[in-house]
Amino acid sequence: MKFDKTVNTFLTLLSVLMILITAFFVERLITHNNVSSVYTSKLSLTGAKLSDDLYAKVSKTMVQKTDNGSLTQYEIEIVNSGDTDITNWNLKMAYFPTVKVIDVYNVEGAPEGDSYIFTPLYNNMTIKAGESCEFGMSIDASADYAPTSMVLTGFKLDPTGSTLGNKLISALFVLWIVFCASYMVVKYNSISFLKKQKNDIRIILQSMNTFISFIDAKDPYTRGHSRRVAMYAAEISKRMHLTESEIQNVYYAGLLHDAGKISVPDAILNKPGKLTNEERQLVQNHTVAGGNMLKQLSSLKGVRETALYHHERFDGKGYPEGLKGSEIPLYARIVGVADSYDAMSSNRVYRRHLSKDEIIEEMQKGSGSQFDPEIVPYMVDMINDGYVNVVKMETAEDESGDDKLHISEEDIPGLYMGL
Ligand SMILES: [Fe+2]
């Protein structure tokens, strides 16, 4: 159950991540066309070709004397003689503190460390194959300074369309399809698992309903007792923050805690007067009988131990083994408290039920002697906040005279039945 929630959360986060990555690359594809590999080329400013693809034609259009040396105006044409477009380019020129770039046109310029970077203002930042672009700059520098080379960095477009961007996006789409297919398989398996689990739980509950009806039939005064104890015990476990599967097992343990009563003769169970020692022995033996009967039910953890030890006392004076404190299994301590509450709040053949205040007093009096003192406060809270009354109403007879003793999935607080 928890595993399923974790898988769902993981898959949702993964799909969001995949969407973001895909969106990022699609955006790059749209805004930067078919961007492929990074292209770097050194440009000679003397008109010589330094690479097969790009070269620059440089001409001085004006020279003026200044205090610094001279103001020189250059016109630069970058020619792309290759067969691929170059996009998103910039030019890096060596630059010294004594050199001042006074003005530029068709480009923007900014110093960066010991370089000066030009970026184009037009033509979608692309120099198409077979075409050129022009820009100009005015430099104030000492007479012996002349820019000799620039380094152009850009992205080369692959005319075949087999670009890095395209490959990435294709790979992402394949990944996306694989992911979607895997997600559907996991989801399908998860739904099948939950359906099977739901069905298994129904079978367990139906079997328990049948069995509990045998116990109830033996003792009309305890009708609904097993179901109420199971609900109280599960609620205590929930408030103690036990795990979902532990709460579920406590519920089952509560349902079957008195299974051994099936072995006690009806006449003794329903005897209004005082029991003889021998009769009391037989009644108390329902714990051992229950433990033996439930040996086969090892798949429901703690159920057998609860039937065997729910009449142990925290101070070691209980039965059948006189276990003490934490020697008594936790489920049995929880069910022991829930069982006693239900006994005190129900009419018996020999007495009427106690009042709310009397029950709380008894609970607190027994805390640390009969009951685990760490569990009693949860039960007292459930009495004070009215939870126990809700359970009573839910398990009472309705107007048509039908009792509502049938156990349903909703009774188990830890049970996750969502599909
Ligand atoms: Fe019992």
Tab-separated table of C-alpha atoms in Angstrom, residues 65-385:
chain	number	residue	atom	x	y	z
A	65	LYS	CA	45.322	61.724	-34.519
A	66	THR	CA	44.346	61.789	-30.837
A	67	ASP	CA	46.130	62.339	-27.477
A	68	ASN	CA	46.222	58.548	-27.043
A	69	GLY	CA	47.685	57.906	-30.482
A	70	SER	CA	45.112	57.628	-33.195
A	71	LEU	CA	41.393	57.014	-33.654
A	72	THR	CA	40.939	54.395	-36.322
A	73	GLN	CA	37.632	53.386	-37.873
A	74	TYR	CA	37.423	49.841	-39.221
A	75	GLU	CA	34.877	48.167	-41.410
A	76	ILE	CA	34.845	44.400	-41.035
A	77	GLU	CA	33.071	41.928	-43.273
A	78	ILE	CA	32.871	38.330	-42.094
A	79	VAL	CA	32.411	36.011	-45.028
A	80	ASN	CA	30.907	32.554	-44.606
A	81	SER	CA	32.249	30.604	-47.582
A	82	GLY	CA	31.284	27.252	-46.147
A	83	ASP	CA	28.073	25.335	-46.823
A	84	THR	CA	26.602	25.586	-43.332
A	85	ASP	CA	24.970	28.493	-41.539
A	86	ILE	CA	26.678	29.855	-38.432
A	87	THR	CA	24.306	31.123	-35.763
A	88	ASN	CA	24.406	32.706	-32.313
A	89	TRP	CA	27.902	33.907	-32.970
A	90	ASN	CA	30.117	36.366	-31.183
A	91	LEU	CA	33.583	37.710	-31.807
A	92	LYS	CA	36.344	38.005	-29.269
A	93	MET	CA	39.114	40.544	-29.852
A	94	ALA	CA	42.315	40.897	-27.787
A	95	TYR	CA	41.986	44.079	-25.808
A	96	PHE	CA	44.302	46.140	-23.540
A	97	PRO	CA	43.637	48.865	-20.993
A	98	THR	CA	45.266	51.443	-23.324
A	99	VAL	CA	42.877	50.548	-26.125
A	100	LYS	CA	39.459	52.158	-26.117
A	101	VAL	CA	36.598	51.022	-28.317
A	102	ILE	CA	34.884	54.346	-28.956
A	103	ASP	CA	32.004	53.239	-31.153
A	104	VAL	CA	30.532	50.192	-32.906
A	105	TYR	CA	27.761	49.648	-35.447
A	106	ASN	CA	25.690	46.611	-36.453
A	107	VAL	CA	27.012	44.959	-33.309
A	108	GLU	CA	27.020	45.440	-29.573
A	109	GLY	CA	30.312	45.479	-27.761
A	110	ALA	CA	31.451	44.979	-24.187
A	111	PRO	CA	34.809	44.354	-22.493
A	112	GLU	CA	35.244	41.035	-20.707
A	113	GLY	CA	38.583	40.515	-18.933
A	114	ASP	CA	41.366	41.109	-21.422
A	115	SER	CA	38.992	40.664	-24.361
A	116	TYR	CA	36.355	42.693	-26.111
A	117	ILE	CA	33.238	40.820	-27.198
A	118	PHE	CA	31.123	41.768	-30.208
A	119	THR	CA	27.645	40.342	-30.643
A	120	PRO	CA	25.500	40.983	-33.728
A	121	LEU	CA	22.393	43.147	-33.654
A	122	TYR	CA	20.670	41.851	-36.740
A	123	ASN	CA	20.027	38.941	-39.118
A	124	ASN	CA	18.759	36.646	-36.406
A	125	MET	CA	22.361	36.253	-35.258
A	126	THR	CA	23.048	34.032	-38.277
A	127	ILE	CA	25.608	34.240	-41.066
A	128	LYS	CA	24.116	32.109	-43.777
A	129	ALA	CA	26.253	29.861	-45.937
A	130	GLY	CA	27.644	31.846	-48.891
A	131	GLU	CA	26.720	35.163	-47.313
A	132	SER	CA	28.545	37.683	-45.177
A	133	CYS	CA	27.859	40.243	-42.506
A	134	GLU	CA	29.400	43.601	-41.869
A	135	PHE	CA	30.056	45.639	-38.804
A	136	GLY	CA	32.208	48.571	-37.841
A	137	MET	CA	34.192	49.867	-34.894
A	138	SER	CA	36.234	52.898	-33.923
A	139	ILE	CA	39.278	52.293	-31.758
A	140	ASP	CA	41.356	54.902	-29.964
A	141	ALA	CA	44.783	53.415	-29.336
A	142	SER	CA	48.498	54.064	-29.561
A	143	ALA	CA	49.804	54.202	-33.067
A	144	ASP	CA	51.443	50.793	-32.903
A	145	TYR	CA	48.195	48.950	-31.969
A	146	ALA	CA	46.237	47.204	-34.646
A	147	PRO	CA	43.817	44.352	-34.131
A	148	THR	CA	45.318	41.363	-35.852
A	149	SER	CA	42.907	38.546	-35.196
A	150	MET	CA	39.537	37.777	-33.732
A	151	VAL	CA	38.023	34.504	-32.612
A	152	LEU	CA	34.469	33.777	-33.723
A	153	THR	CA	32.401	31.377	-31.700
A	154	GLY	CA	28.992	30.202	-32.852
A	155	PHE	CA	26.863	27.204	-33.628
A	156	LYS	CA	27.089	25.396	-36.896
A	157	LEU	CA	23.820	24.293	-38.443
A	158	ASP	CA	23.764	20.855	-39.917
A	159	PRO	CA	21.978	21.002	-43.309
A	160	THR	CA	21.162	17.299	-43.162
A	161	GLY	CA	18.949	17.954	-40.153
A	162	SER	CA	20.845	15.366	-38.145
A	163	THR	CA	21.734	17.854	-35.491
A	164	LEU	CA	22.634	17.338	-31.863
A	165	GLY	CA	19.375	19.057	-30.878
A	166	ASN	CA	17.367	16.767	-33.144
A	167	LYS	CA	19.169	13.712	-31.806
A	168	LEU	CA	18.532	14.805	-28.226
A	169	ILE	CA	14.862	15.410	-28.902
A	170	SER	CA	14.509	12.078	-30.723
A	171	ALA	CA	16.199	10.335	-27.792
A	172	LEU	CA	13.879	12.132	-25.374
A	173	PHE	CA	10.811	11.096	-27.354
A	174	VAL	CA	11.970	7.479	-27.300
A	175	LEU	CA	12.613	7.801	-23.554
A	176	TRP	CA	9.208	9.390	-23.142
A	177	ILE	CA	7.459	6.546	-24.950
A	178	VAL	CA	9.402	3.961	-22.915
A	179	PHE	CA	8.517	5.838	-19.747
A	180	CYS	CA	4.804	6.060	-20.651
A	181	ALA	CA	4.710	2.361	-21.522
A	182	SER	CA	6.506	1.448	-18.271
A	183	TYR	CA	4.176	3.697	-16.308
A	184	MET	CA	1.123	1.989	-17.792
A	185	VAL	CA	2.541	-1.475	-17.019
A	186	VAL	CA	3.348	-0.475	-13.411
A	187	LYS	CA	-0.067	1.165	-13.013
A	188	TYR	CA	-1.836	-1.851	-14.467
A	189	ASN	CA	0.072	-4.209	-12.152
A	190	SER	CA	-0.616	-1.931	-9.229
A	191	ILE	CA	-4.372	-1.874	-9.982
A	192	SER	CA	-4.411	-5.664	-10.397
A	193	PHE	CA	-2.514	-6.018	-7.133
A	194	LEU	CA	-4.951	-3.739	-5.284
A	195	LYS	CA	-7.963	-5.544	-6.764
A	196	LYS	CA	-6.535	-8.866	-5.658
A	197	GLN	CA	-5.690	-7.445	-2.246
A	198	LYS	CA	-9.211	-6.027	-1.883
A	199	ASN	CA	-10.651	-9.403	-2.790
A	200	ASP	CA	-8.313	-11.187	-0.347
A	201	ILE	CA	-9.367	-8.821	2.436
A	202	ARG	CA	-13.047	-9.478	1.619
A	203	ILE	CA	-12.438	-13.214	1.858
A	204	ILE	CA	-10.642	-12.760	5.193
A	205	LEU	CA	-13.449	-10.543	6.547
A	206	GLN	CA	-16.196	-12.871	5.294
A	207	SER	CA	-14.454	-15.852	6.894
A	208	MET	CA	-14.091	-13.926	10.134
A	209	ASN	CA	-17.742	-12.794	10.012
A	210	THR	CA	-18.778	-16.404	9.716
A	211	PHE	CA	-16.522	-17.534	12.543
A	212	ILE	CA	-17.463	-14.658	14.847
A	213	SER	CA	-21.143	-15.396	14.322
A	214	PHE	CA	-20.452	-18.823	15.895
A	215	ILE	CA	-18.924	-17.167	18.972
A	216	ASP	CA	-21.719	-14.590	19.190
A	217	ALA	CA	-24.324	-17.337	18.923
A	218	LYS	CA	-22.926	-18.954	22.053
A	219	ASP	CA	-23.259	-15.840	24.187
A	220	PRO	CA	-26.016	-13.346	23.247
A	221	TYR	CA	-24.768	-10.914	25.898
A	222	THR	CA	-21.536	-10.396	24.018
A	223	ARG	CA	-23.112	-9.807	20.614
A	224	GLY	CA	-20.935	-7.417	18.649
A	225	HIS	CA	-18.247	-7.601	21.328
A	226	SER	CA	-15.519	-8.893	18.984
A	227	ARG	CA	-16.209	-6.267	16.354
A	228	ARG	CA	-16.309	-3.435	18.870
A	229	VAL	CA	-13.085	-4.595	20.543
A	230	ALA	CA	-11.452	-4.797	17.098
A	231	MET	CA	-12.567	-1.254	16.277
A	232	TYR	CA	-11.429	0.162	19.623
A	233	ALA	CA	-8.094	-1.656	19.395
A	234	ALA	CA	-7.507	-0.469	15.822
A	235	GLU	CA	-8.332	3.110	16.855
A	236	ILE	CA	-5.888	2.908	19.788
A	237	SER	CA	-3.216	1.635	17.358
A	238	LYS	CA	-3.974	4.456	14.969
A	239	ARG	CA	-3.601	7.026	17.735
A	240	MET	CA	-0.345	5.321	18.780
A	241	HIS	CA	0.871	5.902	15.204
A	242	LEU	CA	1.418	2.231	14.411
A	243	THR	CA	1.871	1.467	10.712
A	244	GLU	CA	-1.095	0.738	8.439
A	245	SER	CA	-0.362	-2.985	8.320
A	246	GLU	CA	0.047	-3.125	12.120
A	247	ILE	CA	-3.326	-1.379	12.589
A	248	GLN	CA	-4.868	-3.884	10.205
A	249	ASN	CA	-3.379	-6.821	12.119
A	250	VAL	CA	-4.477	-5.369	15.472
A	251	TYR	CA	-7.993	-5.191	14.024
A	252	TYR	CA	-7.894	-8.872	13.017
A	253	ALA	CA	-6.388	-9.752	16.413
A	254	GLY	CA	-9.270	-7.880	18.097
A	255	LEU	CA	-11.847	-9.743	16.013
A	256	LEU	CA	-10.440	-13.146	16.917
A	257	HIS	CA	-9.262	-12.527	20.486
A	258	ASP	CA	-12.112	-14.595	21.977
A	259	ALA	CA	-12.032	-17.343	19.349
A	260	GLY	CA	-11.299	-19.856	22.111
A	261	LYS	CA	-14.748	-19.242	23.682
A	262	ILE	CA	-16.078	-21.673	21.117
A	263	SER	CA	-14.608	-24.398	23.351
A	264	VAL	CA	-16.406	-23.168	26.520
A	265	PRO	CA	-19.791	-24.828	27.186
A	266	ASP	CA	-22.780	-22.471	26.620
A	267	ALA	CA	-24.159	-23.226	30.073
A	268	ILE	CA	-21.043	-21.854	31.714
A	269	LEU	CA	-20.779	-18.809	29.448
A	270	ASN	CA	-24.399	-17.855	30.151
A	271	LYS	CA	-24.489	-18.815	33.813
A	272	PRO	CA	-26.001	-15.903	35.775
A	273	GLY	CA	-24.576	-16.830	39.170
A	274	LYS	CA	-21.070	-17.230	40.521
A	275	LEU	CA	-18.805	-19.675	38.713
A	276	THR	CA	-17.195	-22.559	40.538
A	277	ASN	CA	-13.401	-22.838	40.450
A	278	GLU	CA	-13.637	-25.545	37.848
A	279	GLU	CA	-15.991	-23.458	35.699
A	280	ARG	CA	-13.716	-20.429	36.006
A	281	GLN	CA	-10.816	-22.610	34.887
A	282	LEU	CA	-12.810	-23.619	31.812
A	283	VAL	CA	-13.647	-19.996	30.983
A	284	GLN	CA	-10.052	-18.862	31.468
A	285	ASN	CA	-8.915	-21.720	29.263
A	286	HIS	CA	-10.458	-19.901	26.269
A	287	THR	CA	-7.118	-18.079	25.934
A	288	VAL	CA	-5.089	-21.270	25.516
A	289	ALA	CA	-7.813	-22.833	23.356
A	290	GLY	CA	-7.837	-19.704	21.138
A	291	GLY	CA	-4.044	-19.737	20.867
A	292	ASN	CA	-4.116	-23.373	19.772
A	293	MET	CA	-6.953	-22.831	17.298
A	294	LEU	CA	-5.216	-19.888	15.658
A	295	LYS	CA	-1.819	-21.547	15.285
A	296	GLN	CA	-2.585	-22.129	11.618
A	297	LEU	CA	-3.275	-18.429	11.070
A	298	SER	CA	0.394	-17.484	11.068
A	299	SER	CA	-0.059	-15.164	8.033
A	300	LEU	CA	-1.960	-12.686	10.230
A	301	LYS	CA	0.811	-11.486	12.508
A	302	GLY	CA	0.039	-11.277	16.226
A	303	VAL	CA	-3.461	-12.789	16.022
A	304	ARG	CA	-2.594	-16.047	17.789
A	305	GLU	CA	-0.546	-14.273	20.507
A	306	THR	CA	-3.400	-11.851	21.158
A	307	ALA	CA	-5.932	-14.655	21.649
A	308	LEU	CA	-3.471	-16.360	24.004
A	309	TYR	CA	-2.344	-13.328	26.043
A	310	HIS	CA	-5.193	-10.774	26.070
A	311	HIS	CA	-6.013	-11.652	29.679
A	312	GLU	CA	-2.457	-11.164	30.927
A	313	ARG	CA	-2.083	-8.227	33.314
A	314	PHE	CA	0.635	-5.571	33.180
A	315	ASP	CA	1.672	-6.451	36.778
A	316	GLY	CA	2.087	-10.144	35.922
A	317	LYS	CA	-1.012	-11.332	37.795
A	318	GLY	CA	-3.000	-12.318	34.714
A	319	TYR	CA	-3.398	-15.618	32.897
A	320	PRO	CA	-2.544	-18.006	31.296
A	321	GLU	CA	1.224	-17.504	31.825
A	322	GLY	CA	1.509	-14.521	34.173
A	323	LEU	CA	3.559	-12.488	31.679
A	324	LYS	CA	4.533	-9.010	32.865
A	325	GLY	CA	4.877	-5.556	31.222
A	326	SER	CA	6.524	-5.649	27.814
A	327	GLU	CA	6.711	-9.467	27.959
A	328	ILE	CA	3.053	-9.303	26.964
A	329	PRO	CA	2.861	-8.784	23.169
A	330	LEU	CA	1.836	-5.224	22.256
A	331	TYR	CA	-1.306	-6.269	20.361
A	332	ALA	CA	-2.470	-8.273	23.388
A	333	ARG	CA	-1.923	-5.242	25.680
A	334	ILE	CA	-3.925	-3.041	23.288
A	335	VAL	CA	-6.734	-5.580	22.884
A	336	GLY	CA	-6.715	-6.145	26.666
A	337	VAL	CA	-7.579	-2.476	27.260
A	338	ALA	CA	-10.207	-2.424	24.471
A	339	ASP	CA	-11.702	-5.708	25.745
A	340	SER	CA	-12.030	-4.405	29.313
A	341	TYR	CA	-13.601	-1.162	28.128
A	342	ASP	CA	-16.225	-3.075	26.137
A	343	ALA	CA	-16.926	-5.398	29.085
A	344	MET	CA	-17.445	-2.412	31.407
A	345	SER	CA	-19.623	-0.522	28.922
A	346	SER	CA	-21.887	-3.502	28.070
A	347	ASN	CA	-24.642	-5.174	30.031
A	348	ARG	CA	-23.802	-8.653	31.228
A	349	VAL	CA	-25.991	-11.470	32.414
A	350	TYR	CA	-24.974	-10.656	35.993
A	351	ARG	CA	-24.824	-6.801	35.927
A	352	ARG	CA	-25.614	-3.583	34.034
A	353	HIS	CA	-22.926	-1.521	32.317
A	354	LEU	CA	-20.894	1.085	34.221
A	355	SER	CA	-21.248	4.826	33.663
A	356	LYS	CA	-18.703	6.799	31.636
A	357	ASP	CA	-17.132	8.303	34.774
A	358	GLU	CA	-16.980	4.912	36.500
A	359	ILE	CA	-15.291	3.368	33.474
A	360	ILE	CA	-12.668	6.157	33.325
A	361	GLU	CA	-12.065	5.733	37.045
A	362	GLU	CA	-11.634	1.966	36.630
A	363	MET	CA	-9.313	2.458	33.677
A	364	GLN	CA	-7.112	4.858	35.622
A	365	LYS	CA	-7.180	2.655	38.699
A	366	GLY	CA	-6.011	-0.289	36.585
A	367	SER	CA	-3.326	1.728	34.774
A	368	GLY	CA	0.057	0.108	35.526
A	369	SER	CA	-1.523	-2.879	37.325
A	370	GLN	CA	-4.058	-4.430	34.963
A	371	PHE	CA	-3.374	-2.236	31.949
A	372	ASP	CA	-0.319	-0.857	30.159
A	373	PRO	CA	-0.115	2.747	31.492
A	374	GLU	CA	0.991	3.971	28.056
A	375	ILE	CA	-2.164	2.624	26.399
A	376	VAL	CA	-4.801	3.706	28.945
A	377	PRO	CA	-4.639	7.444	28.034
A	378	TYR	CA	-5.566	6.661	24.407
A	379	MET	CA	-8.638	4.710	25.558
A	380	VAL	CA	-9.616	7.469	27.999
A	381	ASP	CA	-9.277	10.037	25.174
A	382	MET	CA	-11.532	7.899	22.970
A	383	ILE	CA	-14.155	7.830	25.755
A	384	ASN	CA	-13.905	11.587	26.310
A	385	ASP	CA	-13.975	12.588	22.645
